[in-house]
Amino acid sequence: MTKLKYFKKDANRYVMKKEYTFGLIVSFGLAGIAAAGIWINEPGIAWILGILSVLCFISIWIKDVTIDLDKKEFILKSGLIVPSIRVRLQDFQNFELVRTKQYLITTNTSLNICYLKDGKEKYATLSQGFTNQKMQNLANEIDEILHNHEAQR
Protein backbone atom coordinates (compact mmCIF):
# COMPACT_ATOMS: atom_id res chain seq x y z
CA MET A 1 0.00 0.00 0.00
CA THR A 2 1.26 3.46 -0.82
CA LYS A 3 1.65 6.14 1.84
CA LEU A 4 -1.71 7.40 3.03
CA LYS A 5 -2.39 11.06 2.36
CA TYR A 6 -5.89 11.49 3.83
CA PHE A 7 -5.98 8.86 6.59
CA LYS A 8 -3.99 7.89 9.69
CA LYS A 9 -3.70 4.18 10.39
CA ASP A 10 -4.30 3.09 13.98
CA ALA A 11 -4.05 -0.72 14.15
CA ASN A 12 -6.93 -1.88 11.92
CA ARG A 13 -8.71 1.49 11.98
CA TYR A 14 -8.20 4.29 9.49
CA VAL A 15 -9.11 7.77 10.75
CA MET A 16 -9.44 10.61 8.25
CA LYS A 17 -7.10 13.51 8.93
CA LYS A 18 -8.86 16.77 9.75
CA GLU A 19 -9.35 19.16 6.84
CA TYR A 20 -9.63 22.73 8.05
CA THR A 21 -9.53 24.81 4.86
CA PHE A 22 -13.14 24.55 3.68
CA GLY A 23 -14.67 24.95 7.17
CA LEU A 24 -12.45 27.90 8.06
CA ILE A 25 -13.30 29.71 4.83
CA VAL A 26 -17.02 29.30 5.56
CA SER A 27 -16.58 30.29 9.24
CA PHE A 28 -14.52 33.39 8.46
CA GLY A 29 -16.91 34.33 5.65
CA LEU A 30 -19.86 34.23 8.06
CA ALA A 31 -17.85 36.15 10.68
CA GLY A 32 -16.98 38.78 8.07
CA ILE A 33 -20.64 39.26 7.14
CA ALA A 34 -21.50 39.44 10.87
CA ALA A 35 -18.86 42.17 11.28
CA ALA A 36 -20.39 43.99 8.30
CA GLY A 37 -23.75 43.74 10.10
CA ILE A 38 -22.25 45.53 13.10
CA TRP A 39 -20.69 48.14 10.82
CA ILE A 40 -24.01 48.94 9.06
CA ASN A 41 -25.80 48.88 12.42
CA GLU A 42 -27.88 45.73 11.85
CA PRO A 43 -27.57 43.81 15.15
CA GLY A 44 -29.95 41.03 14.03
CA ILE A 45 -27.71 40.05 11.13
CA ALA A 46 -24.62 40.36 13.31
CA TRP A 47 -26.00 38.06 16.04
CA ILE A 48 -27.42 35.41 13.70
CA LEU A 49 -24.37 35.16 11.47
CA GLY A 50 -21.99 35.46 14.43
CA ILE A 51 -23.64 32.48 16.12
CA LEU A 52 -23.64 30.50 12.85
CA SER A 53 -19.95 31.31 12.43
CA VAL A 54 -19.14 29.96 15.89
CA LEU A 55 -21.23 26.81 15.32
CA CYS A 56 -19.52 26.19 11.98
CA PHE A 57 -16.13 26.68 13.64
CA ILE A 58 -17.01 24.13 16.35
CA SER A 59 -18.28 21.59 13.82
CA ILE A 60 -14.84 21.48 12.15
CA TRP A 61 -13.48 19.58 15.16
CA ILE A 62 -16.53 17.36 15.56
CA LYS A 63 -16.42 15.95 12.01
CA ASP A 64 -14.94 12.46 11.99
CA VAL A 65 -14.67 9.68 9.39
CA THR A 66 -13.31 6.29 10.46
CA ILE A 67 -12.97 3.03 8.58
CA ASP A 68 -12.95 0.25 11.18
CA LEU A 69 -11.84 -2.95 9.47
CA ASP A 70 -12.24 -5.06 12.63
CA LYS A 71 -15.92 -4.20 12.90
CA LYS A 72 -16.19 -3.94 9.08
CA GLU A 73 -17.87 -0.55 9.05
CA PHE A 74 -17.56 3.13 8.24
CA ILE A 75 -18.25 5.49 11.15
CA LEU A 76 -19.27 8.98 10.00
CA LYS A 77 -19.87 11.94 12.29
CA SER A 78 -20.61 15.40 10.93
CA GLY A 79 -22.53 18.25 12.44
CA LEU A 80 -23.38 19.17 15.98
CA ILE A 81 -26.76 17.52 16.38
CA VAL A 82 -26.67 14.60 13.94
CA PRO A 83 -25.69 11.28 15.57
CA SER A 84 -22.92 9.11 14.15
CA ILE A 85 -23.80 7.04 11.10
CA ARG A 86 -22.49 3.48 10.98
CA VAL A 87 -22.33 1.91 7.55
CA ARG A 88 -21.40 -1.77 7.31
CA LEU A 89 -18.93 -2.54 4.54
CA GLN A 90 -21.35 -5.08 3.08
CA ASP A 91 -23.98 -2.31 2.73
CA PHE A 92 -21.56 0.06 0.96
CA GLN A 93 -22.56 0.55 -2.69
CA ASN A 94 -20.38 3.29 -4.23
CA PHE A 95 -19.22 6.89 -3.99
CA GLU A 96 -21.03 9.92 -5.34
CA LEU A 97 -19.15 13.07 -6.33
CA VAL A 98 -21.39 16.16 -6.26
CA ARG A 99 -20.21 19.49 -7.60
CA THR A 100 -22.11 22.74 -7.03
CA LYS A 101 -21.47 25.64 -9.39
CA GLN A 102 -22.67 29.23 -9.33
CA TYR A 103 -22.11 31.24 -12.53
CA LEU A 104 -19.41 28.85 -13.81
CA ILE A 105 -17.51 28.96 -10.48
CA THR A 106 -17.35 25.78 -8.41
CA THR A 107 -18.51 26.68 -4.90
CA ASN A 108 -18.57 23.21 -3.35
CA THR A 109 -17.54 19.67 -4.19
CA SER A 110 -18.57 16.87 -1.88
CA LEU A 111 -17.81 13.18 -1.75
CA ASN A 112 -20.75 11.13 -0.53
CA ILE A 113 -20.99 7.46 0.32
CA CYS A 114 -23.97 5.54 -1.06
CA TYR A 115 -25.20 2.63 1.06
CA LEU A 116 -28.25 0.47 1.67
CA LYS A 117 -30.23 0.67 4.88
CA ASP A 118 -33.43 -1.32 5.31
CA GLY A 119 -33.49 -1.93 1.56
CA LYS A 120 -33.37 1.80 0.73
CA GLU A 121 -30.50 3.72 -0.79
CA LYS A 122 -29.04 6.34 1.59
CA TYR A 123 -26.25 8.91 1.27
CA ALA A 124 -23.84 10.42 3.79
CA THR A 125 -21.14 13.05 3.28
CA LEU A 126 -17.54 11.93 3.67
CA SER A 127 -15.77 15.17 2.78
CA GLN A 128 -16.26 18.60 1.22
CA GLY A 129 -13.89 20.88 -0.61
CA PHE A 130 -13.45 22.95 -3.74
CA THR A 131 -11.80 20.60 -6.26
CA ASN A 132 -12.89 17.40 -7.95
CA GLN A 133 -9.33 16.11 -7.97
CA LYS A 134 -9.03 16.08 -4.17
CA MET A 135 -12.35 14.27 -3.75
CA GLN A 136 -11.39 11.75 -6.44
CA ASN A 137 -8.04 11.11 -4.74
CA LEU A 138 -9.85 10.60 -1.43
CA ALA A 139 -12.24 8.09 -3.02
CA ASN A 140 -9.27 6.28 -4.60
CA GLU A 141 -7.50 6.07 -1.23
CA ILE A 142 -10.59 4.64 0.48
CA ASP A 143 -10.96 2.15 -2.36
CA GLU A 144 -7.29 1.16 -1.96
CA ILE A 145 -7.76 0.64 1.81
CA LEU A 146 -10.80 -1.58 1.21
CA HIS A 147 -9.12 -3.47 -1.64
CA ASN A 148 -6.00 -4.19 0.46
CA HIS A 149 -8.19 -5.40 3.31
CA GLU A 150 -9.98 -7.80 0.96
CA ALA A 151 -6.65 -9.01 -0.46
CA GLN A 152 -5.35 -9.80 3.05
CA ARG A 153 -8.33 -12.02 3.84
mmCIF file with all atom_site columns, C-alpha atoms in Angstrom:
data_model
loop_
_atom_site.group_PDB
_atom_site.id
_atom_site.type_symbol
_atom_site.label_atom_id
_atom_site.label_alt_id
_atom_site.label_comp_id
_atom_site.label_asym_id
_atom_site.label_entity_id
_atom_site.label_seq_id
_atom_site.pdbx_PDB_ins_code
_atom_site.Cartn_x
_atom_site.Cartn_y
_atom_site.Cartn_z
_atom_site.occupancy
_atom_site.B_iso_or_equiv
_atom_site.pdbx_formal_charge
_atom_site.auth_seq_id
_atom_site.auth_comp_id
_atom_site.auth_asym_id
_atom_site.auth_atom_id
_atom_site.pdbx_PDB_model_num
ATOM 1   C CA . MET A 1 1   ? 0.000   0.000   0.000   1.00 0.00 ? 1   MET A CA 1
ATOM 2   C CA . THR A 1 2   ? 1.263   3.464   -0.815  1.00 0.00 ? 2   THR A CA 1
ATOM 3   C CA . LYS A 1 3   ? 1.655   6.139   1.837   1.00 0.00 ? 3   LYS A CA 1
ATOM 4   C CA . LEU A 1 4   ? -1.714  7.400   3.032   1.00 0.00 ? 4   LEU A CA 1
ATOM 5   C CA . LYS A 1 5   ? -2.393  11.063  2.363   1.00 0.00 ? 5   LYS A CA 1
ATOM 6   C CA . TYR A 1 6   ? -5.887  11.490  3.825   1.00 0.00 ? 6   TYR A CA 1
ATOM 7   C CA . PHE A 1 7   ? -5.983  8.856   6.593   1.00 0.00 ? 7   PHE A CA 1
ATOM 8   C CA . LYS A 1 8   ? -3.991  7.894   9.686   1.00 0.00 ? 8   LYS A CA 1
ATOM 9   C CA . LYS A 1 9   ? -3.698  4.178   10.389  1.00 0.00 ? 9   LYS A CA 1
ATOM 10  C CA . ASP A 1 10  ? -4.304  3.088   13.981  1.00 0.00 ? 10  ASP A CA 1
ATOM 11  C CA . ALA A 1 11  ? -4.051  -0.721  14.151  1.00 0.00 ? 11  ALA A CA 1
ATOM 12  C CA . ASN A 1 12  ? -6.932  -1.878  11.924  1.00 0.00 ? 12  ASN A CA 1
ATOM 13  C CA . ARG A 1 13  ? -8.710  1.492   11.976  1.00 0.00 ? 13  ARG A CA 1
ATOM 14  C CA . TYR A 1 14  ? -8.204  4.292   9.486   1.00 0.00 ? 14  TYR A CA 1
ATOM 15  C CA . VAL A 1 15  ? -9.109  7.772   10.747  1.00 0.00 ? 15  VAL A CA 1
ATOM 16  C CA . MET A 1 16  ? -9.442  10.610  8.251   1.00 0.00 ? 16  MET A CA 1
ATOM 17  C CA . LYS A 1 17  ? -7.098  13.510  8.928   1.00 0.00 ? 17  LYS A CA 1
ATOM 18  C CA . LYS A 1 18  ? -8.858  16.773  9.755   1.00 0.00 ? 18  LYS A CA 1
ATOM 19  C CA . GLU A 1 19  ? -9.351  19.162  6.841   1.00 0.00 ? 19  GLU A CA 1
ATOM 20  C CA . TYR A 1 20  ? -9.626  22.733  8.054   1.00 0.00 ? 20  TYR A CA 1
ATOM 21  C CA . THR A 1 21  ? -9.534  24.814  4.860   1.00 0.00 ? 21  THR A CA 1
ATOM 22  C CA . PHE A 1 22  ? -13.143 24.549  3.685   1.00 0.00 ? 22  PHE A CA 1
ATOM 23  C CA . GLY A 1 23  ? -14.665 24.947  7.166   1.00 0.00 ? 23  GLY A CA 1
ATOM 24  C CA . LEU A 1 24  ? -12.452 27.895  8.063   1.00 0.00 ? 24  LEU A CA 1
ATOM 25  C CA . ILE A 1 25  ? -13.298 29.711  4.830   1.00 0.00 ? 25  ILE A CA 1
ATOM 26  C CA . VAL A 1 26  ? -17.017 29.299  5.562   1.00 0.00 ? 26  VAL A CA 1
ATOM 27  C CA . SER A 1 27  ? -16.578 30.289  9.242   1.00 0.00 ? 27  SER A CA 1
ATOM 28  C CA . PHE A 1 28  ? -14.524 33.389  8.464   1.00 0.00 ? 28  PHE A CA 1
ATOM 29  C CA . GLY A 1 29  ? -16.910 34.333  5.648   1.00 0.00 ? 29  GLY A CA 1
ATOM 30  C CA . LEU A 1 30  ? -19.857 34.230  8.058   1.00 0.00 ? 30  LEU A CA 1
ATOM 31  C CA . ALA A 1 31  ? -17.846 36.146  10.678  1.00 0.00 ? 31  ALA A CA 1
ATOM 32  C CA . GLY A 1 32  ? -16.979 38.776  8.074   1.00 0.00 ? 32  GLY A CA 1
ATOM 33  C CA . ILE A 1 33  ? -20.638 39.257  7.139   1.00 0.00 ? 33  ILE A CA 1
ATOM 34  C CA . ALA A 1 34  ? -21.495 39.441  10.866  1.00 0.00 ? 34  ALA A CA 1
ATOM 35  C CA . ALA A 1 35  ? -18.856 42.172  11.277  1.00 0.00 ? 35  ALA A CA 1
ATOM 36  C CA . ALA A 1 36  ? -20.386 43.994  8.304   1.00 0.00 ? 36  ALA A CA 1
ATOM 37  C CA . GLY A 1 37  ? -23.746 43.737  10.098  1.00 0.00 ? 37  GLY A CA 1
ATOM 38  C CA . ILE A 1 38  ? -22.248 45.529  13.095  1.00 0.00 ? 38  ILE A CA 1
ATOM 39  C CA . TRP A 1 39  ? -20.686 48.145  10.821  1.00 0.00 ? 39  TRP A CA 1
ATOM 40  C CA . ILE A 1 40  ? -24.008 48.939  9.062   1.00 0.00 ? 40  ILE A CA 1
ATOM 41  C CA . ASN A 1 41  ? -25.800 48.884  12.417  1.00 0.00 ? 41  ASN A CA 1
ATOM 42  C CA . GLU A 1 42  ? -27.877 45.734  11.847  1.00 0.00 ? 42  GLU A CA 1
ATOM 43  C CA . PRO A 1 43  ? -27.572 43.811  15.145  1.00 0.00 ? 43  PRO A CA 1
ATOM 44  C CA . GLY A 1 44  ? -29.949 41.025  14.028  1.00 0.00 ? 44  GLY A CA 1
ATOM 45  C CA . ILE A 1 45  ? -27.708 40.051  11.131  1.00 0.00 ? 45  ILE A CA 1
ATOM 46  C CA . ALA A 1 46  ? -24.617 40.358  13.309  1.00 0.00 ? 46  ALA A CA 1
ATOM 47  C CA . TRP A 1 47  ? -25.999 38.059  16.036  1.00 0.00 ? 47  TRP A CA 1
ATOM 48  C CA . ILE A 1 48  ? -27.418 35.409  13.701  1.00 0.00 ? 48  ILE A CA 1
ATOM 49  C CA . LEU A 1 49  ? -24.368 35.164  11.472  1.00 0.00 ? 49  LEU A CA 1
ATOM 50  C CA . GLY A 1 50  ? -21.990 35.459  14.430  1.00 0.00 ? 50  GLY A CA 1
ATOM 51  C CA . ILE A 1 51  ? -23.645 32.477  16.125  1.00 0.00 ? 51  ILE A CA 1
ATOM 52  C CA . LEU A 1 52  ? -23.636 30.502  12.851  1.00 0.00 ? 52  LEU A CA 1
ATOM 53  C CA . SER A 1 53  ? -19.953 31.310  12.427  1.00 0.00 ? 53  SER A CA 1
ATOM 54  C CA . VAL A 1 54  ? -19.140 29.956  15.892  1.00 0.00 ? 54  VAL A CA 1
ATOM 55  C CA . LEU A 1 55  ? -21.233 26.805  15.321  1.00 0.00 ? 55  LEU A CA 1
ATOM 56  C CA . CYS A 1 56  ? -19.516 26.186  11.975  1.00 0.00 ? 56  CYS A CA 1
ATOM 57  C CA . PHE A 1 57  ? -16.128 26.681  13.641  1.00 0.00 ? 57  PHE A CA 1
ATOM 58  C CA . ILE A 1 58  ? -17.009 24.128  16.350  1.00 0.00 ? 58  ILE A CA 1
ATOM 59  C CA . SER A 1 59  ? -18.277 21.593  13.820  1.00 0.00 ? 59  SER A CA 1
ATOM 60  C CA . ILE A 1 60  ? -14.840 21.482  12.150  1.00 0.00 ? 60  ILE A CA 1
ATOM 61  C CA . TRP A 1 61  ? -13.479 19.584  15.160  1.00 0.00 ? 61  TRP A CA 1
ATOM 62  C CA . ILE A 1 62  ? -16.530 17.358  15.561  1.00 0.00 ? 62  ILE A CA 1
ATOM 63  C CA . LYS A 1 63  ? -16.423 15.945  12.009  1.00 0.00 ? 63  LYS A CA 1
ATOM 64  C CA . ASP A 1 64  ? -14.939 12.461  11.986  1.00 0.00 ? 64  ASP A CA 1
ATOM 65  C CA . VAL A 1 65  ? -14.667 9.682   9.391   1.00 0.00 ? 65  VAL A CA 1
ATOM 66  C CA . THR A 1 66  ? -13.309 6.293   10.455  1.00 0.00 ? 66  THR A CA 1
ATOM 67  C CA . ILE A 1 67  ? -12.974 3.028   8.579   1.00 0.00 ? 67  ILE A CA 1
ATOM 68  C CA . ASP A 1 68  ? -12.947 0.246   11.176  1.00 0.00 ? 68  ASP A CA 1
ATOM 69  C CA . LEU A 1 69  ? -11.839 -2.946  9.468   1.00 0.00 ? 69  LEU A CA 1
ATOM 70  C CA . ASP A 1 70  ? -12.235 -5.061  12.634  1.00 0.00 ? 70  ASP A CA 1
ATOM 71  C CA . LYS A 1 71  ? -15.921 -4.199  12.896  1.00 0.00 ? 71  LYS A CA 1
ATOM 72  C CA . LYS A 1 72  ? -16.188 -3.944  9.081   1.00 0.00 ? 72  LYS A CA 1
ATOM 73  C CA . GLU A 1 73  ? -17.868 -0.548  9.052   1.00 0.00 ? 73  GLU A CA 1
ATOM 74  C CA . PHE A 1 74  ? -17.560 3.135   8.235   1.00 0.00 ? 74  PHE A CA 1
ATOM 75  C CA . ILE A 1 75  ? -18.253 5.488   11.149  1.00 0.00 ? 75  ILE A CA 1
ATOM 76  C CA . LEU A 1 76  ? -19.274 8.982   10.004  1.00 0.00 ? 76  LEU A CA 1
ATOM 77  C CA . LYS A 1 77  ? -19.868 11.942  12.290  1.00 0.00 ? 77  LYS A CA 1
ATOM 78  C CA . SER A 1 78  ? -20.615 15.397  10.931  1.00 0.00 ? 78  SER A CA 1
ATOM 79  C CA . GLY A 1 79  ? -22.530 18.248  12.438  1.00 0.00 ? 79  GLY A CA 1
ATOM 80  C CA . LEU A 1 80  ? -23.384 19.175  15.978  1.00 0.00 ? 80  LEU A CA 1
ATOM 81  C CA . ILE A 1 81  ? -26.764 17.518  16.382  1.00 0.00 ? 81  ILE A CA 1
ATOM 82  C CA . VAL A 1 82  ? -26.666 14.605  13.937  1.00 0.00 ? 82  VAL A CA 1
ATOM 83  C CA . PRO A 1 83  ? -25.691 11.277  15.567  1.00 0.00 ? 83  PRO A CA 1
ATOM 84  C CA . SER A 1 84  ? -22.918 9.108   14.150  1.00 0.00 ? 84  SER A CA 1
ATOM 85  C CA . ILE A 1 85  ? -23.797 7.038   11.097  1.00 0.00 ? 85  ILE A CA 1
ATOM 86  C CA . ARG A 1 86  ? -22.495 3.478   10.978  1.00 0.00 ? 86  ARG A CA 1
ATOM 87  C CA . VAL A 1 87  ? -22.327 1.905   7.546   1.00 0.00 ? 87  VAL A CA 1
ATOM 88  C CA . ARG A 1 88  ? -21.395 -1.771  7.310   1.00 0.00 ? 88  ARG A CA 1
ATOM 89  C CA . LEU A 1 89  ? -18.931 -2.545  4.537   1.00 0.00 ? 89  LEU A CA 1
ATOM 90  C CA . GLN A 1 90  ? -21.347 -5.076  3.078   1.00 0.00 ? 90  GLN A CA 1
ATOM 91  C CA . ASP A 1 91  ? -23.983 -2.311  2.732   1.00 0.00 ? 91  ASP A CA 1
ATOM 92  C CA . PHE A 1 92  ? -21.562 0.059   0.960   1.00 0.00 ? 92  PHE A CA 1
ATOM 93  C CA . GLN A 1 93  ? -22.559 0.555   -2.693  1.00 0.00 ? 93  GLN A CA 1
ATOM 94  C CA . ASN A 1 94  ? -20.379 3.291   -4.225  1.00 0.00 ? 94  ASN A CA 1
ATOM 95  C CA . PHE A 1 95  ? -19.220 6.890   -3.991  1.00 0.00 ? 95  PHE A CA 1
ATOM 96  C CA . GLU A 1 96  ? -21.029 9.923   -5.339  1.00 0.00 ? 96  GLU A CA 1
ATOM 97  C CA . LEU A 1 97  ? -19.154 13.070  -6.326  1.00 0.00 ? 97  LEU A CA 1
ATOM 98  C CA . VAL A 1 98  ? -21.386 16.156  -6.260  1.00 0.00 ? 98  VAL A CA 1
ATOM 99  C CA . ARG A 1 99  ? -20.207 19.488  -7.598  1.00 0.00 ? 99  ARG A CA 1
ATOM 100 C CA . THR A 1 100 ? -22.110 22.742  -7.033  1.00 0.00 ? 100 THR A CA 1
ATOM 101 C CA . LYS A 1 101 ? -21.473 25.644  -9.394  1.00 0.00 ? 101 LYS A CA 1
ATOM 102 C CA . GLN A 1 102 ? -22.670 29.234  -9.331  1.00 0.00 ? 102 GLN A CA 1
ATOM 103 C CA . TYR A 1 103 ? -22.108 31.237  -12.527 1.00 0.00 ? 103 TYR A CA 1
ATOM 104 C CA . LEU A 1 104 ? -19.407 28.851  -13.808 1.00 0.00 ? 104 LEU A CA 1
ATOM 105 C CA . ILE A 1 105 ? -17.515 28.961  -10.483 1.00 0.00 ? 105 ILE A CA 1
ATOM 106 C CA . THR A 1 106 ? -17.347 25.781  -8.406  1.00 0.00 ? 106 THR A CA 1
ATOM 107 C CA . THR A 1 107 ? -18.513 26.685  -4.900  1.00 0.00 ? 107 THR A CA 1
ATOM 108 C CA . ASN A 1 108 ? -18.570 23.207  -3.349  1.00 0.00 ? 108 ASN A CA 1
ATOM 109 C CA . THR A 1 109 ? -17.539 19.673  -4.188  1.00 0.00 ? 109 THR A CA 1
ATOM 110 C CA . SER A 1 110 ? -18.567 16.871  -1.876  1.00 0.00 ? 110 SER A CA 1
ATOM 111 C CA . LEU A 1 111 ? -17.808 13.178  -1.746  1.00 0.00 ? 111 LEU A CA 1
ATOM 112 C CA . ASN A 1 112 ? -20.748 11.126  -0.532  1.00 0.00 ? 112 ASN A CA 1
ATOM 113 C CA . ILE A 1 113 ? -20.994 7.458   0.323   1.00 0.00 ? 113 ILE A CA 1
ATOM 114 C CA . CYS A 1 114 ? -23.973 5.542   -1.063  1.00 0.00 ? 114 CYS A CA 1
ATOM 115 C CA . TYR A 1 115 ? -25.201 2.629   1.065   1.00 0.00 ? 115 TYR A CA 1
ATOM 116 C CA . LEU A 1 116 ? -28.248 0.465   1.669   1.00 0.00 ? 116 LEU A CA 1
ATOM 117 C CA . LYS A 1 117 ? -30.232 0.674   4.876   1.00 0.00 ? 117 LYS A CA 1
ATOM 118 C CA . ASP A 1 118 ? -33.430 -1.315  5.309   1.00 0.00 ? 118 ASP A CA 1
ATOM 119 C CA . GLY A 1 119 ? -33.492 -1.927  1.557   1.00 0.00 ? 119 GLY A CA 1
ATOM 120 C CA . LYS A 1 120 ? -33.370 1.797   0.731   1.00 0.00 ? 120 LYS A CA 1
ATOM 121 C CA . GLU A 1 121 ? -30.503 3.722   -0.790  1.00 0.00 ? 121 GLU A CA 1
ATOM 122 C CA . LYS A 1 122 ? -29.041 6.339   1.589   1.00 0.00 ? 122 LYS A CA 1
ATOM 123 C CA . TYR A 1 123 ? -26.254 8.906   1.274   1.00 0.00 ? 123 TYR A CA 1
ATOM 124 C CA . ALA A 1 124 ? -23.844 10.416  3.788   1.00 0.00 ? 124 ALA A CA 1
ATOM 125 C CA . THR A 1 125 ? -21.142 13.048  3.275   1.00 0.00 ? 125 THR A CA 1
ATOM 126 C CA . LEU A 1 126 ? -17.538 11.927  3.674   1.00 0.00 ? 126 LEU A CA 1
ATOM 127 C CA . SER A 1 127 ? -15.767 15.170  2.781   1.00 0.00 ? 127 SER A CA 1
ATOM 128 C CA . GLN A 1 128 ? -16.262 18.602  1.224   1.00 0.00 ? 128 GLN A CA 1
ATOM 129 C CA . GLY A 1 129 ? -13.894 20.882  -0.613  1.00 0.00 ? 129 GLY A CA 1
ATOM 130 C CA . PHE A 1 130 ? -13.448 22.951  -3.739  1.00 0.00 ? 130 PHE A CA 1
ATOM 131 C CA . THR A 1 131 ? -11.799 20.605  -6.263  1.00 0.00 ? 131 THR A CA 1
ATOM 132 C CA . ASN A 1 132 ? -12.888 17.400  -7.955  1.00 0.00 ? 132 ASN A CA 1
ATOM 133 C CA . GLN A 1 133 ? -9.326  16.110  -7.971  1.00 0.00 ? 133 GLN A CA 1
ATOM 134 C CA . LYS A 1 134 ? -9.028  16.077  -4.166  1.00 0.00 ? 134 LYS A CA 1
ATOM 135 C CA . MET A 1 135 ? -12.349 14.266  -3.750  1.00 0.00 ? 135 MET A CA 1
ATOM 136 C CA . GLN A 1 136 ? -11.395 11.747  -6.441  1.00 0.00 ? 136 GLN A CA 1
ATOM 137 C CA . ASN A 1 137 ? -8.037  11.113  -4.740  1.00 0.00 ? 137 ASN A CA 1
ATOM 138 C CA . LEU A 1 138 ? -9.847  10.599  -1.426  1.00 0.00 ? 138 LEU A CA 1
ATOM 139 C CA . ALA A 1 139 ? -12.242 8.092   -3.019  1.00 0.00 ? 139 ALA A CA 1
ATOM 140 C CA . ASN A 1 140 ? -9.272  6.279   -4.597  1.00 0.00 ? 140 ASN A CA 1
ATOM 141 C CA . GLU A 1 141 ? -7.497  6.070   -1.227  1.00 0.00 ? 141 GLU A CA 1
ATOM 142 C CA . ILE A 1 142 ? -10.586 4.635   0.483   1.00 0.00 ? 142 ILE A CA 1
ATOM 143 C CA . ASP A 1 143 ? -10.958 2.152   -2.359  1.00 0.00 ? 143 ASP A CA 1
ATOM 144 C CA . GLU A 1 144 ? -7.292  1.159   -1.957  1.00 0.00 ? 144 GLU A CA 1
ATOM 145 C CA . ILE A 1 145 ? -7.761  0.641   1.806   1.00 0.00 ? 145 ILE A CA 1
ATOM 146 C CA . LEU A 1 146 ? -10.802 -1.579  1.214   1.00 0.00 ? 146 LEU A CA 1
ATOM 147 C CA . HIS A 1 147 ? -9.121  -3.470  -1.637  1.00 0.00 ? 147 HIS A CA 1
ATOM 148 C CA . ASN A 1 148 ? -5.998  -4.185  0.458   1.00 0.00 ? 148 ASN A CA 1
ATOM 149 C CA . HIS A 1 149 ? -8.194  -5.402  3.314   1.00 0.00 ? 149 HIS A CA 1
ATOM 150 C CA . GLU A 1 150 ? -9.981  -7.803  0.956   1.00 0.00 ? 150 GLU A CA 1
ATOM 151 C CA . ALA A 1 151 ? -6.650  -9.008  -0.461  1.00 0.00 ? 151 ALA A CA 1
ATOM 152 C CA . GLN A 1 152 ? -5.352  -9.796  3.049   1.00 0.00 ? 152 GLN A CA 1
ATOM 153 C CA . ARG A 1 153 ? -8.334  -12.016 3.842   1.00 0.00 ? 153 ARG A CA 1
#
